[in-house]
PDB file of N, CA and C in Angstrom:
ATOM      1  N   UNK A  28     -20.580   9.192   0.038  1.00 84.00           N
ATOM      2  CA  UNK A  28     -19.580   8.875   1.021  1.00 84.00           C
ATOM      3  C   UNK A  28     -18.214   9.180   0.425  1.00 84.00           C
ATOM      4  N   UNK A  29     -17.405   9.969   1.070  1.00 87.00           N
ATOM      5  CA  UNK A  29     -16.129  10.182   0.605  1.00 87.00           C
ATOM      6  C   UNK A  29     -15.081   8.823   1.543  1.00 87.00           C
ATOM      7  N   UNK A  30     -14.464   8.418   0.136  1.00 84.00           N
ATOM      8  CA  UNK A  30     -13.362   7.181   0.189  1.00 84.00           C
ATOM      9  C   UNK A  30     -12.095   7.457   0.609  1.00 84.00           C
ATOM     10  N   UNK A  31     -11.364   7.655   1.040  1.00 87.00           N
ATOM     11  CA  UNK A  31      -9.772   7.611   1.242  1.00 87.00           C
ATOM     12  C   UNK A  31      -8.914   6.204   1.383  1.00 87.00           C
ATOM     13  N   UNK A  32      -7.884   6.083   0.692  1.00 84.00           N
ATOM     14  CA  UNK A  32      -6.658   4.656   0.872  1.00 84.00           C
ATOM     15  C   UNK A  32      -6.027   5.235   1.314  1.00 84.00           C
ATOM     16  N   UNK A  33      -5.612   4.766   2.299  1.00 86.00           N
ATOM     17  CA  UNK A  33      -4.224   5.726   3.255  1.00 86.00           C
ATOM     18  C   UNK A  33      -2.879   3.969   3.538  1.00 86.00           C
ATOM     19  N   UNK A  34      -1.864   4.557   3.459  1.00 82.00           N
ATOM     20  CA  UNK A  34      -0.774   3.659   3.872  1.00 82.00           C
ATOM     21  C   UNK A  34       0.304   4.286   4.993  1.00 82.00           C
ATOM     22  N   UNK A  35      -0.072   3.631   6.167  1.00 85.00           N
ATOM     23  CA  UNK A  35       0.731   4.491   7.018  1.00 85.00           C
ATOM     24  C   UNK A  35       2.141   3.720   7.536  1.00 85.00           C
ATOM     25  N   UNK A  36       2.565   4.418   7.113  1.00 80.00           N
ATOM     26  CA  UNK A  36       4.122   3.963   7.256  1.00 80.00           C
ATOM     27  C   UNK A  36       4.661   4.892   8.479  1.00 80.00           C
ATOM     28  N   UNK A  37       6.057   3.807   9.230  1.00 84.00           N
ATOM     29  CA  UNK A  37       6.645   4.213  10.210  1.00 84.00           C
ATOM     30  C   UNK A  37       7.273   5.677  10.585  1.00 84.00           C
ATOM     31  N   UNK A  38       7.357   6.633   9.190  1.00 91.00           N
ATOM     32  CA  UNK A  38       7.401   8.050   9.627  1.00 91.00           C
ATOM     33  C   UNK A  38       6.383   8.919   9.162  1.00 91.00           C
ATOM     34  N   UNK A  39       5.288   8.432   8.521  1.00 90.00           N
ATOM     35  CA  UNK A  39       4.218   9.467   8.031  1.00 90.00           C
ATOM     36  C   UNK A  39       3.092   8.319   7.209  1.00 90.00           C
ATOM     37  N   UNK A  40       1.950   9.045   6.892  1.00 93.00           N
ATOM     38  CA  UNK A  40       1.216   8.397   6.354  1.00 93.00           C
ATOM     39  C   UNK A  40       0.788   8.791   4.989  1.00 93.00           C
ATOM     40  N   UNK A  41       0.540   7.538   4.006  1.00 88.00           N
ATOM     41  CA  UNK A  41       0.825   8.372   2.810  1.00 88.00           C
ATOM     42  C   UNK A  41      -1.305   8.192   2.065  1.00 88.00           C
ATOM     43  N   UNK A  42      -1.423   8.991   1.765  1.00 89.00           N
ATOM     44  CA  UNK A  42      -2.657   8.492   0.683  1.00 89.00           C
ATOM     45  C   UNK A  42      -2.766   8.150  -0.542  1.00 89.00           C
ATOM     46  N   UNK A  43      -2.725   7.140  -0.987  1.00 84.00           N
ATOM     47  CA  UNK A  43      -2.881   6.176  -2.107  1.00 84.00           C
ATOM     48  C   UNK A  43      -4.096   7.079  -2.886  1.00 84.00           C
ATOM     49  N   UNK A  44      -5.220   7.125  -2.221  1.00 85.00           N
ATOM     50  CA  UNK A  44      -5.947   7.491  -3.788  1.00 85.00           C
ATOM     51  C   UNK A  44      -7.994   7.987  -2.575  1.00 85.00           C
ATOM     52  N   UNK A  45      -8.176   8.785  -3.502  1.00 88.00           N
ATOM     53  CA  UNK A  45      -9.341   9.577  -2.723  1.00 88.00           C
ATOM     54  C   UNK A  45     -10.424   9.541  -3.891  1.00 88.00           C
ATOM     55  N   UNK A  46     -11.405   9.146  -3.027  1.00 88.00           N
ATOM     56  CA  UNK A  46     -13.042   9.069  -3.992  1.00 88.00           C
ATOM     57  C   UNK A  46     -13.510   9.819  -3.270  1.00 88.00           C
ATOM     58  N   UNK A  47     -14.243  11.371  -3.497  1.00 91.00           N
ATOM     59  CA  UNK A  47     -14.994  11.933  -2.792  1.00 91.00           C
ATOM     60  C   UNK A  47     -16.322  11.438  -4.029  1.00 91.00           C
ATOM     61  N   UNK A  48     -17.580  11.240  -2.884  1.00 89.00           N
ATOM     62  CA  UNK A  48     -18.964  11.173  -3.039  1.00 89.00           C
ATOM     63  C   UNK A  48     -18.692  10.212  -3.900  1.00 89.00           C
ATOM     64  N   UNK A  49     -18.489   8.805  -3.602  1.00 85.00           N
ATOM     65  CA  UNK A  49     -19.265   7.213  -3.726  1.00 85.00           C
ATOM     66  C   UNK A  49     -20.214   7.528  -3.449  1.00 85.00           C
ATOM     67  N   UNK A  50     -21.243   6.773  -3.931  1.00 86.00           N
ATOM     68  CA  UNK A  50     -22.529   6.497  -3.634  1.00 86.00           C
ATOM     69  C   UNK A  50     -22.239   5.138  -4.305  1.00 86.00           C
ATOM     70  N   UNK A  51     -23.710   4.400  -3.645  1.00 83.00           N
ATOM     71  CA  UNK A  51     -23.893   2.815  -3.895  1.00 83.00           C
ATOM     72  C   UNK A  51     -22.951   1.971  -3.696  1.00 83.00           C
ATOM     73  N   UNK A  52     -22.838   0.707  -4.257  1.00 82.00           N
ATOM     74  CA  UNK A  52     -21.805  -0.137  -4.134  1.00 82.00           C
ATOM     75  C   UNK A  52     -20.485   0.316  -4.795  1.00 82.00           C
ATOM     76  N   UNK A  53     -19.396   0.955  -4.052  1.00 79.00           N
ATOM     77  CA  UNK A  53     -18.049   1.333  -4.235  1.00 79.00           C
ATOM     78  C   UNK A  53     -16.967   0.333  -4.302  1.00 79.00           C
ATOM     79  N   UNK A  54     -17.272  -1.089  -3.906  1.00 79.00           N
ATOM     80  CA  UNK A  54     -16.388  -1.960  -3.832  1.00 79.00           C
ATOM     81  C   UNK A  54     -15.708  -2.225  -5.149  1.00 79.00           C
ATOM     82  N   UNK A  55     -16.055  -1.841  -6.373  1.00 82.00           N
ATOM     83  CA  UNK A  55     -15.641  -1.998  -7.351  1.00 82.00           C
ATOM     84  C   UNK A  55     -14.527  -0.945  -7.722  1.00 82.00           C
ATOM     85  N   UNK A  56     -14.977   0.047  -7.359  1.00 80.00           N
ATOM     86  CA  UNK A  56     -13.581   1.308  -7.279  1.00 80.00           C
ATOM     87  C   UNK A  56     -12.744   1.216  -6.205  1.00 80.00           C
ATOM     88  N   UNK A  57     -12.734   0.740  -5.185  1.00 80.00           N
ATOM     89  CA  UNK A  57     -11.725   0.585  -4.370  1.00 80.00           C
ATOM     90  C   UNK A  57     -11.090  -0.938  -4.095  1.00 80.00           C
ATOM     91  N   UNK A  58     -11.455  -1.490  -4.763  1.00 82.00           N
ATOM     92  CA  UNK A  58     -10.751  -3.130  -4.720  1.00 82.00           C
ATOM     93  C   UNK A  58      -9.622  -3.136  -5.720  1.00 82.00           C
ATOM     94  N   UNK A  59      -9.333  -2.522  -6.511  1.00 83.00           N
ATOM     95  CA  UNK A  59      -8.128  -2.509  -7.528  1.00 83.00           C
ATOM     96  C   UNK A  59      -7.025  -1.786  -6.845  1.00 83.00           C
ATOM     97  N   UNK A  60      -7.483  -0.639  -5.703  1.00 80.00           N
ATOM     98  CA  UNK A  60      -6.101  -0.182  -4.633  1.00 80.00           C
ATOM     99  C   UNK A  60      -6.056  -1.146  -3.744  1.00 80.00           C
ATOM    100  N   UNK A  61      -7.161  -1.943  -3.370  1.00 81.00           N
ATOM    101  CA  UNK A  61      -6.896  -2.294  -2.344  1.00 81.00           C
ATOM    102  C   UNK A  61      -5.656  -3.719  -2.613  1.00 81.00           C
ATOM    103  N   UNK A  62      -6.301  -4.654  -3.883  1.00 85.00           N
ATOM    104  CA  UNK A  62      -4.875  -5.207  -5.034  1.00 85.00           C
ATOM    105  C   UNK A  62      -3.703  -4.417  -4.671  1.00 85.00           C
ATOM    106  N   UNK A  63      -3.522  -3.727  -5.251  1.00 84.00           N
ATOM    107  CA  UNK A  63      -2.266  -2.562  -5.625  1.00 84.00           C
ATOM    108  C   UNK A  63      -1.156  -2.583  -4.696  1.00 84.00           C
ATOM    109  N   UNK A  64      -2.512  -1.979  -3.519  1.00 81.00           N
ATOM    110  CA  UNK A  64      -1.803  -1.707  -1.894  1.00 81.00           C
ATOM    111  C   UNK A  64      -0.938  -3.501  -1.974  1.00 81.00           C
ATOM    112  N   UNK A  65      -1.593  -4.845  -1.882  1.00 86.00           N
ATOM    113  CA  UNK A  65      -1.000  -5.722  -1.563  1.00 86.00           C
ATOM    114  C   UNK A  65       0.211  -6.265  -2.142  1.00 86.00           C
ATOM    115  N   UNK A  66       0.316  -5.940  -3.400  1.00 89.00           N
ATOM    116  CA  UNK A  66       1.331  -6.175  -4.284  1.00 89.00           C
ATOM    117  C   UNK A  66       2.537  -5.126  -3.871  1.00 89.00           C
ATOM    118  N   UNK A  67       2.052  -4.139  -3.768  1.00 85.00           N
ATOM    119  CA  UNK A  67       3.365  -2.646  -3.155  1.00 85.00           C
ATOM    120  C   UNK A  67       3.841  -3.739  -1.933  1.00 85.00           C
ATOM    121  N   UNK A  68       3.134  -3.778  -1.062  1.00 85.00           N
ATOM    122  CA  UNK A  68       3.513  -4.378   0.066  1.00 85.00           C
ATOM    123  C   UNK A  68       4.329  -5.713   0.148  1.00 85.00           C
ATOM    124  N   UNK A  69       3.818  -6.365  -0.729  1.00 91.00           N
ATOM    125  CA  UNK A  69       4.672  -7.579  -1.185  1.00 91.00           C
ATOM    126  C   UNK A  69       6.149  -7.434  -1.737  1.00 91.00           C
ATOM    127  N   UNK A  70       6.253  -6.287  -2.729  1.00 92.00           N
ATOM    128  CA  UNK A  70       7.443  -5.479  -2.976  1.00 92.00           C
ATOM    129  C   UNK A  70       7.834  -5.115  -2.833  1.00 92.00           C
ATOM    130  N   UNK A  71       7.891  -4.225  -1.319  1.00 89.00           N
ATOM    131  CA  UNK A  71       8.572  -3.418  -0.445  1.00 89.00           C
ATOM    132  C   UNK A  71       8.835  -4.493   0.191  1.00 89.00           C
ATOM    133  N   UNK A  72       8.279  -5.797   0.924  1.00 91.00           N
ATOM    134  CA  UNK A  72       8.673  -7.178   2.108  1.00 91.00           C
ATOM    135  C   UNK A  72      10.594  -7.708   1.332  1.00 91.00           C
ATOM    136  N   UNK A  73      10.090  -7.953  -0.322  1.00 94.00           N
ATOM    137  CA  UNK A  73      11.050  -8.455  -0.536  1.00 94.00           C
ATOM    138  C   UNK A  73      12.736  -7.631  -1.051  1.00 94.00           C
ATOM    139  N   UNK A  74      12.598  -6.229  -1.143  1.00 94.00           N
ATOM    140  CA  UNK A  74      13.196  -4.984  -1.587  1.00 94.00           C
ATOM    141  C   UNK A  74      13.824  -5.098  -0.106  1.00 94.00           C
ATOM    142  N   UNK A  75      13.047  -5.015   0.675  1.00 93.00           N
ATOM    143  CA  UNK A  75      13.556  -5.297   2.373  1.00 93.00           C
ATOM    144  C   UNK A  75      14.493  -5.985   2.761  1.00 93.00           C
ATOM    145  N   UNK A  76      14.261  -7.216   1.757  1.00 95.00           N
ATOM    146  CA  UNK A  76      14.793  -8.466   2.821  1.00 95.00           C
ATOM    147  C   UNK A  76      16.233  -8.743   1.772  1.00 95.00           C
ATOM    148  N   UNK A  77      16.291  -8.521   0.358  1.00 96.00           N
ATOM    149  CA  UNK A  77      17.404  -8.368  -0.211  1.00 96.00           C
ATOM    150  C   UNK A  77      18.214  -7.079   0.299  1.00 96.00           C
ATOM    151  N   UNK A  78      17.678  -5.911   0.762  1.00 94.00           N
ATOM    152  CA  UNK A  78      18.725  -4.880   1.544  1.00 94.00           C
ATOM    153  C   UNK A  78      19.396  -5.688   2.721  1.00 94.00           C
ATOM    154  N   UNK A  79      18.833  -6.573   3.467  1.00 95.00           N
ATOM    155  CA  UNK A  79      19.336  -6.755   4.472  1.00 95.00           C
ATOM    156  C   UNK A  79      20.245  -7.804   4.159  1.00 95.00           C
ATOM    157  N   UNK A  80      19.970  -8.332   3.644  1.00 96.00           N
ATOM    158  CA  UNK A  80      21.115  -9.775   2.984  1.00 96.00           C
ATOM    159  C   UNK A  80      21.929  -9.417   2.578  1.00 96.00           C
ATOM    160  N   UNK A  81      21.693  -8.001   1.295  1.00 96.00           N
ATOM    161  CA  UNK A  81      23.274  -7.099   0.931  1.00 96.00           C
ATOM    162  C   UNK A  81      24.002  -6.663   2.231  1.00 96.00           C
ATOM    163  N   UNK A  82      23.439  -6.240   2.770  1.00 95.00           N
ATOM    164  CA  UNK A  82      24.274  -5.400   4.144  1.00 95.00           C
ATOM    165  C   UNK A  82      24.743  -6.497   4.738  1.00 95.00           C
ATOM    166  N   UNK A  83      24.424  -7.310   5.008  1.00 95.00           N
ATOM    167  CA  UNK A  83      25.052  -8.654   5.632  1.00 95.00           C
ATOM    168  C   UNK A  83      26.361  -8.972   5.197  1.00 95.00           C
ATOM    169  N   UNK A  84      25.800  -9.328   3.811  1.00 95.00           N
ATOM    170  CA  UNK A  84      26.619 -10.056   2.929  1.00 95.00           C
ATOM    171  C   UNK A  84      28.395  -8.967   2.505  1.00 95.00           C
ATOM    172  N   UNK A  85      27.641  -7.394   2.934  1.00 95.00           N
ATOM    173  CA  UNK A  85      28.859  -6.812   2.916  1.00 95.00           C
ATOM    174  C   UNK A  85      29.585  -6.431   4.103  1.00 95.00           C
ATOM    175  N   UNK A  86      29.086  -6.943   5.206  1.00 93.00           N
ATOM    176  CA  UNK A  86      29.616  -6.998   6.812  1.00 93.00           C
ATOM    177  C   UNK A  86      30.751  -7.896   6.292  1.00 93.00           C
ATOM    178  N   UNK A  87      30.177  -9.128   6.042  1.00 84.00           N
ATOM    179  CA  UNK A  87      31.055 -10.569   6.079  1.00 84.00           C
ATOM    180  C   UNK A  87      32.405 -10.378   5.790  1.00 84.00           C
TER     181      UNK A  87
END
């Protein structure tokens, strides 16, 4: 079975990481992106939310 991680973001979609031909239980090779992916995401939420507080904070 061929694997793909894809992250699709609001202007394109990006691929994280490709397993062609898994066989058997793969959950072990793809659970460390699937980690990864959540932590990026967690780091992009808060990279986010301090841009917007700067921009605020330089409206004021």
């Amino acid at each position: 079975m061929d694997v793909t991680a894809r992250l699709g973001l609001v202007s394109m979609e990006v691929i994280l990481a490709n397993w062609p031909g898994l066989k058997g239980d793969w959950s072990q090779t793809v659970h460390p992106t699937v980690y990864e992916v959540i932590d990026l995401h967690a780091a992009l939420s808060v990279a986010t939310d301090a841009l917007h507080l700067a921009n605020r904070l330089a409206d004021s």
